[in-house]
Amino acid sequence: MKKTYRVKKNLDFQAIFRRGKSVANRKFVVYSLERPQKHFRVGLSVSKKLGNAVTRNRIKRKMRHVLMELAPHLSNDDFVIIARKGVEDMDYRAVRQNLKHVLSLAGLYQD
């Protein structure tokens, strides 16, 4: 994923958490904030409670891959996705299905 598609700065994360709206399902929480820009920006958060560094990075890789696959259907907002307990045991297909569900609940994904 290109740098322009990422939320990296703490100030941006805090703004999304403070002023954004949140939606959740059993596996993911999404905070979103509308911003006028050319494309979406996303920040990923995976807690240390979900596993060691290898496990957390594997989860983030799956999430990034799903987001790039769904990119043409995503709105041009900033959002942060937080993984919940249980994601570490999911395969790619299940991660895709759950992310698609929570993003559509948040109004960020239009098919």
mmCIF file of N, CA and C in Angstrom, residues 46 50-62 88:
data_model
loop_
_atom_site.group_PDB
_atom_site.id
_atom_site.type_symbol
_atom_site.label_atom_id
_atom_site.label_comp_id
_atom_site.label_asym_id
_atom_site.label_seq_id
_atom_site.Cartn_x
_atom_site.Cartn_y
_atom_site.Cartn_z
ATOM 1 N N VAL A 46 -3.543 -3.267 15.503
ATOM 2 C CA VAL A 46 -3.666 -4.642 15.984
ATOM 3 C C VAL A 46 -2.961 -4.702 17.339
ATOM 4 N N LEU A 50 -3.371 -9.797 20.686
ATOM 5 C CA LEU A 50 -3.719 -10.757 19.642
ATOM 6 C C LEU A 50 -2.578 -11.696 19.283
ATOM 7 N N GLY A 51 -1.368 -11.398 19.734
ATOM 8 C CA GLY A 51 -0.261 -12.310 19.453
ATOM 9 C C GLY A 51 1.062 -11.593 19.349
ATOM 10 N N ASN A 52 2.086 -12.359 18.972
ATOM 11 C CA ASN A 52 3.414 -11.769 18.832
ATOM 12 C C ASN A 52 3.507 -10.958 17.535
ATOM 13 N N ALA A 53 4.667 -10.399 17.255
ATOM 14 C CA ALA A 53 4.848 -9.511 16.115
ATOM 15 C C ALA A 53 4.527 -10.205 14.791
ATOM 16 N N VAL A 54 4.914 -11.455 14.663
ATOM 17 C CA VAL A 54 4.657 -12.201 13.434
ATOM 18 C C VAL A 54 3.154 -12.319 13.190
ATOM 19 N N THR A 55 2.407 -12.659 14.218
ATOM 20 C CA THR A 55 0.953 -12.800 14.112
ATOM 21 C C THR A 55 0.298 -11.464 13.784
ATOM 22 N N ARG A 56 0.703 -10.409 14.478
ATOM 23 C CA ARG A 56 0.117 -9.083 14.235
ATOM 24 C C ARG A 56 0.405 -8.613 12.816
ATOM 25 N N ASN A 57 1.612 -8.818 12.335
ATOM 26 C CA ASN A 57 1.955 -8.408 10.971
ATOM 27 C C ASN A 57 1.184 -9.218 9.935
ATOM 28 N N ARG A 58 0.958 -10.496 10.202
ATOM 29 C CA ARG A 58 0.170 -11.336 9.287
ATOM 30 C C ARG A 58 -1.255 -10.799 9.190
ATOM 31 N N ILE A 59 -1.830 -10.413 10.324
ATOM 32 C CA ILE A 59 -3.185 -9.845 10.334
ATOM 33 C C ILE A 59 -3.221 -8.558 9.518
ATOM 34 N N LYS A 60 -2.228 -7.684 9.732
ATOM 35 C CA LYS A 60 -2.191 -6.410 9.003
ATOM 36 C C LYS A 60 -2.001 -6.618 7.503
ATOM 37 N N ARG A 61 -1.189 -7.609 7.112
ATOM 38 C CA ARG A 61 -1.008 -7.910 5.682
ATOM 39 C C ARG A 61 -2.317 -8.336 5.040
ATOM 40 N N LYS A 62 -3.067 -9.194 5.734
ATOM 41 C CA LYS A 62 -4.372 -9.629 5.212
ATOM 42 C C LYS A 62 -5.313 -8.436 5.079
ATOM 43 N N GLU A 88 -6.982 -13.366 14.645
ATOM 44 C CA GLU A 88 -5.727 -14.093 14.430
ATOM 45 C C GLU A 88 -5.948 -15.514 13.914
#
